[in-house]
Every structure is written in structure tokens, then in C-alpha cells.
């Protein structure tokens, strides 16, 4: 009995030795790191035997300790090393056909070698895990993270051994009413370790994050802030931007923080026509961090949207984060390049990365290509507005989205919601989020995709209490698709707010290769005519600053069930899941030529 009690005490101590989830590490890919991408073993655990089994029977161990039989009579009912392998990052739905519809728990395990060095710390960084991740290193619980589209990291230095180590992640993508997003959403619930996993090597005192942005009212001033990982005063931090002949050294305050301004001249402003990025180097005693940063201003003046002080029309398109060829979650620069090729062909200067933050490679590739970005958290449809945990979850995802991309010149809009039904609780929830976004970043614009609530025959009026909390009034409308009006061009719109307007969604479905009359649903001609009618209608909306039609490419959705036409795909794409451009693609392309 004594032995069992001792085992239990050791296990309890081990499990309680959490590493805490740290504030997000900025600019992670440019830091010293070991990639843990590649082959991971995985075990599908429908009843979470490897988790709750341990919690129910204290003497049996959870899968997370990766137990092996020590004696012939030992009973261990799992073995990662004999389990199937999956290439990470990926979603399990498209990697294992048994898991196409699966919503539940899958355990992942990766072994790796690590060499401990005095004065170095090891941070375990996940680009995203959908939806809930419980992370273990060498059998010890590191932490739990919820939210499927934003990065998170832990300091695991004290859990690592010199030599062989292993990380195990329990991933659970079950939908829950209190989650963000909630139980229903019109995209595939791709589960898994869907973005990069890195072991980042940092010194004891390191640069946690930083921000450089052009002052909105003084273009000869760059505002600079930097935060160390600890409240260490007196640390010398040097910022150099060689091409601008800037090299200045500052000293951290008692909070380990620097807040300063840099005088600048002869700056080339970042813009879609000239996506100029400057090499920036940040140096601390034991760390040098480089980044490529663009400088621009974005603001509104009445109904005008101004980039670098000049009115701009956002020729956009909405996108989900799916590979170009229908192969599941997109990730990496190659996927981004292929998707952005279509965006460029359309003549776009803007993308709405819906309905959740896309991976960092997409944002950086869009920045290099001069494509502006609307970035959004998945506060989508019928969220649990009165649940405090839900509110904290949404705020956490918003914070991570902003902290990850706050140095990306092309990101101009933070969106806090999509199509949320009007209520006092919803307004309270969203106004807090809008306030949080402004507190985190007062250099970008706030918006959300609202819904048109009142329409009578051919007149539409947008009315939303949230208008006072956003900088841009955006709304989705489906005239010609959900509202069965064939002559949208006659429609008039009233948006009674002195702010720029974005139509953040319009469109209709078509199955590529299906042809017929313009009133025949699902034909390319139907979609083509809908785009003709809608673009004519948009030309009449006063203060229209841009649009992001729904959507670039057909995407998987469990809500699209029409056999032979949808087959679990939402067919509103201008490009099919097989990469074929539909006739409406060319209508939008032509209209955008008139918007240059
Ligand atoms: C909604 C929603 C999208 C959805 C689209 C559709 O507006 O924002 O996520 O896919 O309409 O119905 O196709």
C-alpha cells in the first residue's frame, strides 16, 4: 500500500509542476528554434480513456506518461510507438479517412533530442491547435489552451532533459456552446495540431514582444515599444534600421519595458503598390532579433478610408483557411502563395481572412505582396454572450491575434465578430471586446460584420447599436441568394453613420461546370448574373470603401448537404475546390478594374 501512496504522491507532484502559459512570444519564426513539425504518432481516444481513465483510477496512468511495460505481467493498454503517424502540422480530417467527420480527442506524441545549455531557456510554441490542447512534456502536464486559431507558448526549460525527450498533446475538437466559435458555424471543424510546433531557444532575459509603427499624425516619427520577459530594469536595447540610418539604444524601465519614439526621414511608405519592408534589428545583451517591417498610416475621415492620407477603395475577397486543392487546413508560405495568386488575378488589394486568424505565413506573404488584411476572431453567430469564460476566451484570442501580427503593415482592420444576432447581452459582450482591441492597438481600425435587419421591397437600412464602437461599418447581405430578388441593381441602401462602409459579404453558389439560364440555381450563369446585379447595386452605396465578396474558393462545410451539388462544400467560391475559375470570377475581375 505504501508504494502505491508514494507513486500517487509523486504523480500528483509531477502533474502539478505546470509550466505557465506565457504571454505570446512575438516574431517566433525569426528566433533560434528547433522545428517539431514532422511525423507524430497519434491515438484516437473516443472515450478519453487515456485521460479520464487516469483521473478515475489514480493508480492507472494517463496516456501522457507514455508508459511501457517493465515486467511481462505489466498491463499497459496503449503504445504510441506502435501507433499510426501523422505529418504535423495538419488536420486529422483529411489525413485519416476514418476521422473525416470525427469530433473528439486524439492524442499526439513526438520524441525529440534537446541539449540543455546554462543561461538558455526553451519555450514550446504552437501556431494553433483546434480546439483544446492539453500539453505534456516528459509525462508532466504543462498546461491547457483553448481556442483553435491563435498561437500559445510555455516555458518548458525545467521539464526538459539533456538528450531524449517527448511531448504529448491531447487534442479535443468537440464543439461546445460556451466555446468561441460556438456549436454551429459554416466551415469544417478541422481538428488537430494544425500549425507549426517549435522549440524556441531564448536567453534568460529575452525580448517577449515589441511594436514599431508610424505615428498617425507625424510621419517623421516611428513609435516604438518593447517588453522583456521579465521586469528587468536597466537592460540596453538597440533598435537599428540601417536603410533609414536609424540606430538608437534605450534602457528598459522597472517593468522591463521600453517606450520611445524614433525620428525618421526619407521613409518609403508601405502600400499595395509599393509594399516596402525595412530590415529591423533589435539587440539585447544576449539576443539579436530581426524582422521585416513596413510603415504606413490607416485612418478614416467621415466616410473616407485613408491609407497614407489618400482615399483607398478596398478591392477585396473573403477567404477561409483551406489549401488550394481541397486538402484541408492551409498552412505555410506555399499554400499562401497559391491562394494569393487567385487573389491577385482578381485584381484585389485586400483580403478578409475569415472567420478566425489565419496562420502567420499567410499574413506575412500577403504583406510581401502588398495585400491589405482584415483579421477576425471567431465570435460567430450565437455565442454564449453571458458566459464570463466565453468572454475571457474571446478576449484571449483577440489578444493573441493582435500580439502576433501587430507589426504587420498590411493588417489594417481587427474584426471582433461576424453576423451576431442583436441583443443587449451581445452589445455588452462586443463593446467590451471593441474596447479591448482599442486598448491593445490604437493604430488600426476596428470593425465587425453586421447583419442587415430591415428591408422593405427595394430599400435596405442598416441599424446596429454597435455602430458607435467600430471605425468602419461593415455588413453582410445576400440579395439574389438568401433574399430571392432577381434585380438587386434596383436596391437602395441607407447606412446612417458617418463612417466608411464595407460590404463584408455578398455572393451566391454555383457548381463549377454546371450551366443553364440565369435563373437556374447552382449554375455558373446564376452566380455570374448575381455578381453583375450586386456590383451594380454596390456602386450606389454612399461611402462604400470596399467589399470582400463571399468567397474566393469553395470550402468544406457540414451544413451544405445537397447531394451532387454541395457534397459538404459551400459552393459560393469564385474558384472551385478543384481550382476551376467560375464565370463570376471574371465579373468581379472586370468590376475591380473600374475601382482602381
Ligand atoms: C454567412 C456567414 C458565412 C457563411 C455564408 C453563407 O454570412 O458569414 O460564414 O459561409 O453566410 O451562408 O455561405
XYZ file of C-alpha atoms and ligand atoms in Angstrom:
609
model
C 0.000 0.000 0.000
C 2.884 2.369 0.932
C 4.337 2.015 -2.570
C 1.025 2.947 -4.135
C 0.667 6.019 -1.945
C 4.232 7.086 -2.780
C 3.537 6.622 -6.515
C 0.403 8.682 -6.192
C 2.195 11.479 -4.352
C 4.997 11.584 -6.952
C 2.463 11.634 -9.772
C 0.428 14.383 -8.148
C 3.595 16.432 -7.659
C 4.622 15.814 -11.263
C 1.232 16.739 -12.636
C 1.113 19.913 -10.560
C 4.551 21.068 -11.885
C 2.904 23.136 -14.595
C 4.811 25.444 -16.833
C 2.687 28.547 -17.099
C 1.296 29.737 -20.411
C 3.407 32.801 -21.128
C 2.365 35.981 -22.901
C 2.810 35.410 -26.615
C 6.349 35.363 -27.989
C 6.467 37.771 -30.920
C 8.197 37.119 -34.257
C 8.826 33.494 -33.394
C 9.979 32.218 -36.795
C 12.966 34.586 -36.819
C 14.238 33.298 -33.489
C 16.611 30.409 -32.806
C 14.354 27.383 -32.829
C 14.062 23.663 -33.451
C 11.051 22.666 -35.504
C 8.935 19.884 -34.040
C 6.953 19.617 -37.274
C 7.031 16.228 -38.971
C 5.893 12.725 -38.009
C 3.897 12.476 -34.772
C 2.331 9.265 -33.506
C -1.377 9.523 -32.752
C -4.040 7.562 -30.894
C -7.762 8.201 -31.443
C -9.329 8.116 -27.975
C -13.118 8.379 -28.450
C -13.951 7.880 -24.763
C -10.872 9.725 -23.477
C -9.709 6.571 -21.738
C -6.201 7.963 -21.622
C -7.387 10.948 -19.661
C -10.454 10.321 -17.566
C -9.349 6.720 -17.044
C -6.369 8.085 -15.154
C -8.496 10.519 -13.196
C -10.936 7.806 -12.166
C -8.345 5.183 -11.263
C -5.498 7.046 -9.639
C -3.107 4.146 -9.972
C -3.517 3.862 -13.722
C -1.581 6.450 -15.594
C -2.878 8.714 -18.306
C -1.546 8.237 -21.812
C 0.501 11.365 -21.228
C 3.244 9.489 -19.338
C 3.896 7.203 -22.317
C 4.194 4.173 -20.035
C 5.947 0.976 -21.150
C 5.552 -2.465 -19.519
C 8.554 -3.030 -17.260
C 7.752 -6.703 -16.479
C 5.978 -9.392 -18.535
C 2.930 -9.175 -16.289
C 2.605 -5.366 -16.523
C -0.623 -4.139 -18.178
C -0.285 -1.093 -20.443
C -3.148 -0.715 -22.922
C -1.614 1.781 -25.341
C 1.677 2.222 -27.172
C 2.409 5.438 -29.060
C 5.444 3.921 -30.717
C 3.272 1.303 -32.416
C 0.534 3.844 -33.244
C -0.128 5.437 -36.659
C 1.858 8.505 -37.696
C 0.578 11.833 -38.993
C 2.608 14.640 -40.541
C 2.177 17.753 -38.407
C 1.012 20.478 -38.970
C -2.180 19.097 -40.455
C -5.842 18.463 -39.694
C -6.746 14.846 -38.930
C -9.932 15.011 -41.041
C -8.029 14.947 -44.331
C -5.107 12.807 -43.155
C -7.044 9.772 -41.941
C -10.297 8.973 -43.736
C -11.643 7.331 -40.543
C -11.520 10.844 -38.979
C -13.203 12.860 -41.756
C -16.210 13.695 -39.534
C -14.514 12.965 -36.201
C -15.113 15.365 -33.316
C -13.402 14.213 -30.159
C -9.992 13.516 -28.643
C -6.813 12.439 -30.426
C -3.503 12.072 -28.583
C -0.314 13.102 -30.385
C 3.268 12.235 -29.401
C 6.631 13.416 -30.680
C 10.061 12.438 -29.365
C 12.982 14.827 -29.773
C 16.528 15.395 -28.638
C 17.430 18.508 -26.680
C 20.728 19.771 -25.332
C 20.385 21.907 -22.238
C 22.681 24.923 -22.050
C 23.223 27.143 -18.986
C 21.684 30.603 -19.497
C 19.266 29.328 -22.179
C 15.535 28.767 -21.796
C 13.329 26.582 -24.006
C 9.851 27.786 -24.997
C 7.414 25.321 -26.543
C 5.353 27.239 -29.152
C 2.215 26.078 -31.002
C 0.978 28.086 -34.021
C -2.519 26.741 -33.315
C -4.288 23.596 -32.087
C -8.012 23.166 -32.789
C -9.747 23.313 -30.374
C -8.485 22.418 -26.906
C -4.919 21.276 -26.220
C -3.595 19.701 -23.018
C 0.200 19.690 -23.318
C 2.599 17.342 -21.513
C 6.396 17.228 -21.644
C 8.174 14.089 -20.421
C 4.944 12.984 -18.725
C 4.382 16.213 -16.850
C 1.397 18.466 -17.509
C 2.467 21.789 -18.980
C -0.903 23.458 -19.462
C -4.246 23.600 -21.237
C -5.093 26.005 -24.059
C -8.486 26.676 -25.650
C -9.053 28.405 -28.971
C -8.308 26.827 -32.319
C -6.704 29.603 -34.371
C -4.178 31.510 -32.258
C -0.673 30.683 -31.035
C 0.389 29.901 -27.476
C 3.652 29.037 -25.720
C 5.078 27.658 -22.488
C 8.466 27.807 -20.787
C 9.387 24.115 -20.523
C 13.060 24.581 -19.598
C 12.766 22.832 -16.236
C 10.830 19.897 -17.701
C 13.362 19.038 -20.391
C 16.147 16.518 -20.013
C 19.517 16.665 -21.721
C 19.130 14.078 -24.511
C 15.858 12.289 -25.305
C 12.519 13.990 -24.517
C 8.921 13.603 -25.602
C 5.930 15.911 -25.918
C 2.359 14.624 -25.834
C -0.683 16.704 -26.699
C -4.295 15.750 -26.023
C -6.324 17.498 -28.752
C -10.105 17.758 -28.458
C -12.133 19.490 -31.193
C -15.598 18.810 -29.754
C -17.938 21.749 -30.261
C -19.396 23.274 -27.094
C -21.974 26.010 -26.546
C -19.539 28.042 -24.424
C -16.724 27.811 -26.988
C -15.552 30.503 -29.422
C -16.879 29.652 -32.008
C -19.933 28.015 -30.506
C -21.824 24.873 -31.576
C -22.742 25.995 -35.114
C -20.526 27.512 -37.791
C -20.388 27.267 -41.557
C -16.939 25.735 -42.002
C -15.361 22.322 -41.412
C -14.336 21.598 -37.820
C -10.800 20.555 -38.783
C -9.198 19.081 -35.664
C -5.564 18.668 -34.767
C -2.214 20.378 -34.442
C -2.981 22.479 -37.489
C 0.014 24.859 -37.392
C 3.736 24.762 -36.619
C 5.260 23.461 -33.375
C 8.591 24.992 -32.401
C 11.021 24.663 -29.506
C 12.383 28.200 -29.250
C 15.800 28.877 -27.710
C 15.944 32.162 -25.771
C 18.356 33.603 -23.177
C 17.317 34.043 -19.537
C 16.301 37.625 -20.329
C 14.764 37.960 -23.779
C 12.543 40.161 -25.928
C 8.965 38.956 -25.351
C 7.392 41.210 -27.937
C 7.682 44.679 -29.485
C 5.894 47.077 -31.795
C 7.090 49.643 -34.324
C 4.502 51.800 -36.086
C 4.449 55.097 -37.930
C 2.815 57.826 -35.898
C -0.605 58.607 -37.377
C -0.187 62.389 -37.231
C 3.571 62.749 -37.619
C 5.125 60.799 -40.476
C 8.587 61.694 -39.306
C 8.091 59.671 -36.138
C 8.084 55.928 -35.514
C 6.578 54.848 -32.180
C 8.496 52.018 -30.573
C 7.602 49.816 -27.628
C 9.273 46.643 -26.375
C 8.636 44.260 -23.498
C 11.142 41.859 -21.957
C 10.044 38.536 -20.489
C 10.717 39.842 -17.006
C 10.565 43.046 -15.010
C 14.250 43.708 -15.520
C 15.325 47.360 -15.456
C 18.460 48.803 -16.949
C 18.734 46.433 -19.913
C 20.179 48.145 -23.024
C 18.024 47.625 -26.120
C 19.302 48.807 -29.511
C 16.971 49.356 -32.466
C 18.601 49.647 -35.847
C 17.015 50.212 -39.248
C 20.131 50.521 -41.444
C 18.301 51.699 -44.590
C 16.859 54.622 -42.612
C 20.148 55.312 -40.860
C 18.491 54.668 -37.510
C 20.433 53.148 -34.632
C 19.338 54.065 -31.123
C 19.828 52.449 -27.747
C 17.273 52.624 -24.931
C 17.169 51.254 -21.398
C 14.333 49.158 -20.004
C 12.363 50.530 -17.062
C 11.431 48.700 -13.853
C 8.795 46.745 -15.786
C 11.306 45.549 -18.362
C 9.616 47.858 -20.857
C 10.803 50.447 -23.388
C 8.504 53.120 -24.819
C 10.182 55.562 -27.187
C 9.996 57.429 -30.497
C 12.418 57.288 -33.419
C 12.897 60.248 -35.706
C 12.756 59.197 -39.352
C 13.146 60.837 -42.734
C 13.012 59.704 -46.362
C 10.675 56.894 -45.368
C 9.081 54.884 -48.194
C 5.534 54.215 -47.006
C 4.212 50.673 -47.301
C 1.285 50.396 -49.740
C -0.244 47.820 -52.101
C 1.600 49.472 -54.984
C 4.876 49.629 -53.034
C 4.921 47.018 -50.231
C 8.198 48.349 -48.877
C 9.600 46.450 -45.883
C 12.621 47.578 -43.874
C 15.059 45.257 -42.143
C 14.820 45.973 -38.438
C 17.288 44.615 -35.887
C 16.612 44.557 -32.146
C 19.596 43.807 -29.942
C 19.665 42.886 -26.274
C 22.666 41.690 -24.276
C 22.304 38.046 -25.341
C 19.831 38.250 -28.180
C 19.537 39.733 -31.666
C 16.128 39.629 -33.310
C 15.464 40.696 -36.905
C 12.189 41.478 -38.608
C 10.925 42.988 -41.879
C 8.557 45.854 -41.093
C 6.569 48.255 -43.265
C 5.396 51.695 -42.188
C 2.073 53.271 -43.195
C -0.901 55.091 -41.711
C -4.539 53.952 -41.819
C -7.403 56.157 -40.674
C -10.933 57.267 -41.510
C -12.209 60.756 -42.208
C -16.002 60.785 -42.293
C -16.960 58.190 -44.867
C -13.469 58.110 -46.371
C -10.904 55.392 -45.672
C -7.378 56.805 -45.937
C -4.180 54.823 -46.439
C -1.143 57.096 -46.027
C -3.550 60.031 -46.124
C -5.029 59.085 -49.509
C -8.533 57.646 -50.105
C -8.396 53.947 -50.963
C -11.060 51.511 -52.201
C -10.615 48.014 -50.794
C -10.941 45.616 -53.731
C -11.266 42.566 -51.537
C -12.264 38.950 -51.351
C -13.111 36.753 -48.354
C -11.131 33.587 -47.698
C -11.281 30.574 -45.421
C -8.010 28.895 -44.443
C -8.124 25.907 -46.766
C -5.484 24.507 -49.084
C -5.994 25.476 -52.751
C -6.669 21.866 -53.765
C -9.300 20.971 -51.196
C -6.757 19.260 -48.977
C -7.825 20.617 -45.589
C -6.328 23.349 -43.423
C -3.849 25.586 -45.250
C -0.541 26.377 -43.572
C 2.831 27.613 -44.759
C 4.054 30.018 -47.396
C 3.438 27.698 -50.359
C -0.292 27.417 -49.649
C -0.438 31.182 -49.122
C 1.300 31.880 -52.430
C -1.120 29.670 -54.385
C -4.205 31.201 -52.774
C -2.893 34.747 -53.230
C -2.233 34.068 -56.924
C -6.020 33.919 -57.431
C -6.451 37.000 -55.228
C -4.030 38.938 -57.428
C -5.665 37.658 -60.617
C -8.958 39.076 -59.387
C -7.233 42.464 -59.091
C -7.595 42.560 -55.295
C -5.612 44.716 -52.879
C -7.386 43.332 -49.801
C -8.442 40.029 -48.204
C -10.829 39.271 -45.386
C -9.230 36.354 -43.559
C -12.479 34.837 -42.264
C -13.676 33.893 -39.685
C -10.639 33.389 -37.477
C -6.963 34.491 -37.506
C -5.194 32.673 -40.356
C -1.649 31.361 -39.989
C 1.221 33.842 -39.769
C 2.715 32.688 -43.098
C -0.408 33.900 -44.931
C -0.297 37.330 -43.268
C 3.425 37.762 -43.995
C 3.100 36.583 -47.608
C 0.177 38.962 -48.167
C 2.316 41.753 -46.687
C 5.164 40.974 -49.088
C 2.686 41.008 -51.977
C 1.052 44.299 -50.989
C -2.294 42.833 -49.960
C -4.146 44.515 -47.088
C -5.737 42.295 -44.440
C -8.916 42.189 -42.349
C -8.185 39.794 -39.454
C -11.027 38.385 -37.350
C -11.722 36.326 -34.223
C -14.387 33.587 -34.456
C -17.080 35.367 -32.431
C -19.573 33.933 -34.860
C -23.403 33.722 -34.753
C -24.942 32.569 -31.460
C -22.123 32.935 -28.915
C -22.817 32.408 -25.164
C -22.976 36.155 -24.531
C -23.499 35.963 -20.763
C -20.779 33.381 -20.044
C -17.733 35.023 -18.433
C -15.427 32.165 -19.534
C -16.587 32.685 -23.107
C -15.847 36.390 -22.827
C -12.355 35.672 -21.434
C -11.759 33.150 -24.231
C -12.742 35.689 -26.907
C -10.549 38.362 -25.299
C -7.659 35.881 -25.146
C -7.991 35.062 -28.844
C -8.214 38.771 -29.690
C -5.078 39.486 -27.632
C -3.087 36.693 -29.288
C -4.233 37.774 -32.760
C -3.096 41.353 -32.132
C 0.159 40.461 -30.359
C 1.151 38.087 -33.166
C 0.508 40.497 -36.078
C 0.894 43.974 -34.567
C 3.986 44.627 -36.695
C 2.371 43.664 -39.996
C 1.807 46.843 -42.032
C -0.816 45.159 -44.235
C -3.131 44.338 -41.315
C -5.460 47.352 -41.140
C -8.651 46.018 -39.564
C -9.289 43.920 -36.445
C -12.736 42.368 -36.647
C -14.420 41.318 -33.415
C -17.444 39.390 -34.745
C -19.447 38.001 -37.638
C -23.241 38.081 -38.032
C -24.165 38.139 -34.363
C -27.881 38.444 -33.530
C -28.829 41.763 -31.925
C -29.390 41.784 -28.137
C -28.356 43.798 -25.120
C -26.124 40.912 -23.986
C -24.435 40.762 -27.384
C -23.836 44.518 -27.364
C -22.342 44.330 -23.851
C -20.058 41.448 -24.862
C -18.902 43.053 -28.124
C -18.454 46.590 -26.794
C -16.061 45.164 -24.193
C -14.179 43.368 -26.969
C -14.013 46.543 -29.051
C -12.629 48.395 -26.048
C -10.047 45.650 -25.511
C -8.962 45.819 -29.152
C -8.506 49.592 -28.955
C -6.572 49.264 -25.698
C -4.240 46.693 -27.274
C -3.769 48.558 -30.549
C -4.893 52.120 -31.238
C -3.057 52.180 -34.576
C -5.551 50.051 -36.523
C -9.277 50.168 -37.280
C -11.970 48.118 -35.557
C -14.885 46.571 -37.382
C -17.280 43.591 -37.348
C -19.541 42.014 -39.954
C -23.036 43.159 -39.074
C -26.353 41.970 -40.458
C -28.933 43.983 -42.351
C -32.011 44.000 -40.141
C -34.591 45.971 -42.009
C -35.576 45.908 -45.631
C -38.770 46.710 -47.421
C -39.062 45.849 -51.062
C -36.214 47.671 -52.692
C -34.934 49.745 -49.740
C -32.464 48.480 -47.110
C -31.487 50.227 -43.903
C -28.628 49.160 -41.692
C -29.266 49.660 -37.974
C -26.851 48.287 -35.369
C -26.114 49.633 -31.867
C -22.527 48.566 -32.333
C -22.022 51.375 -34.877
C -20.638 53.642 -32.131
C -17.884 51.139 -31.195
C -16.426 50.478 -34.646
C -14.453 52.630 -37.082
C -15.853 51.002 -40.205
C -19.471 49.938 -40.723
C -19.361 46.501 -42.331
C -22.259 44.237 -43.120
C -23.124 41.029 -44.979
C -26.015 40.923 -47.443
C -27.223 38.132 -49.713
C -29.574 39.802 -52.118
C -30.105 37.441 -55.011
C -29.273 34.351 -52.924
C -30.969 34.183 -49.496
C -33.251 37.087 -50.356
C -34.811 35.973 -53.567
C -34.620 39.207 -55.501
C -33.502 38.877 -59.062
C -32.965 42.533 -59.789
C -30.666 43.631 -56.982
C -29.496 46.570 -59.065
C -32.749 48.386 -58.168
C -31.936 48.152 -54.457
C -31.149 51.287 -52.466
C -29.228 51.344 -49.214
C -29.243 53.598 -46.178
C -26.262 53.399 -43.786
C -26.985 56.284 -41.371
C -23.500 56.586 -39.860
C -20.725 58.984 -40.841
C -18.151 56.207 -41.239
C -16.765 54.261 -44.198
C -18.797 51.222 -45.323
C -17.555 47.765 -46.303
C -19.894 45.110 -47.675
C -18.128 42.248 -45.941
C -20.094 39.513 -47.722
C -22.285 39.070 -50.770
C -22.443 36.176 -53.217
C -24.195 33.007 -54.280
C -23.454 29.385 -55.012
C -22.542 27.665 -58.258
C -21.213 24.230 -59.009
C -18.300 24.596 -61.397
C -19.212 23.240 -64.826
C -22.975 23.397 -64.251
C -24.543 25.669 -66.879
C -28.028 26.948 -67.646
C -30.256 30.036 -67.549
C -29.501 32.930 -65.197
C -32.494 31.964 -63.038
C -31.305 28.362 -62.688
C -29.860 27.859 -59.174
C -26.354 26.377 -58.913
C -25.409 27.236 -62.480
C -22.399 29.396 -63.142
C -24.711 31.718 -65.069
C -26.877 32.247 -61.971
C -23.801 33.242 -59.936
C -22.448 35.366 -62.798
C -25.726 37.308 -63.034
C -25.869 37.708 -59.247
C -22.413 39.300 -59.301
C -23.451 41.624 -62.128
C -26.574 42.741 -60.213
C -24.780 43.086 -56.877
C -21.806 45.075 -58.168
C -24.224 47.453 -59.912
C -26.051 47.822 -56.591
C -22.848 48.373 -54.599
C -21.927 51.258 -56.893
C -24.898 53.119 -55.435
C -23.978 52.755 -51.749
C -22.791 56.089 -50.398
C -19.474 55.842 -48.556
C -18.658 52.386 -49.879
C -14.953 51.959 -49.073
C -14.648 48.376 -50.182
C -16.080 44.892 -50.324
C -14.995 41.317 -49.653
C -17.382 39.095 -51.634
C -18.072 35.636 -50.248
C -15.791 33.829 -51.197
C -12.567 33.094 -53.078
C -12.810 29.281 -53.111
C -15.432 26.601 -52.439
C -14.849 25.362 -48.881
C -15.939 22.396 -46.813
C -18.914 22.793 -44.510
C -21.001 20.211 -42.606
C -24.045 22.409 -43.285
C -24.001 22.049 -47.085
C -25.702 18.754 -47.786
C -27.217 18.894 -51.270
C -26.011 15.665 -52.915
C -24.462 16.064 -56.305
C -24.126 19.814 -55.893
C -22.732 20.712 -52.460
C -21.499 17.351 -51.096
C -20.304 19.023 -47.880
C -18.954 22.040 -49.771
C -20.170 25.617 -49.613
C -20.228 26.441 -53.337
C -20.103 30.273 -53.131
C -16.472 30.233 -54.245
C -15.405 32.064 -57.391
C -12.976 29.185 -57.756
C -13.972 25.544 -57.262
C -12.272 23.237 -54.781
C -10.573 21.761 -57.862
C -9.104 25.123 -58.848
C -11.506 25.935 -61.738
C -12.475 29.593 -62.108
C -16.224 30.112 -62.455
C -17.781 32.752 -64.765
C -18.483 35.111 -61.836
C -14.707 35.307 -61.219
C -14.399 37.397 -64.373
C -17.345 39.661 -63.486
C -15.630 40.660 -60.232
C -12.280 40.961 -62.012
C -13.834 43.325 -64.550
C -15.636 45.393 -61.891
C -12.421 45.812 -59.923
C -10.744 47.299 -62.972
C -13.251 50.129 -62.648
C -12.309 50.574 -58.973
C -8.604 51.289 -59.431
C -22.862 33.949 -43.709
C -21.583 33.669 -42.939
C -20.614 32.809 -43.696
C -21.369 31.744 -44.470
C -22.151 32.485 -45.538
C -23.004 31.508 -46.349
O -22.958 35.278 -43.968
O -20.920 34.844 -42.530
O -19.721 32.196 -42.759
O -20.494 30.794 -45.048
O -23.051 33.418 -44.980
O -24.171 31.358 -45.993
O -22.462 30.913 -47.281
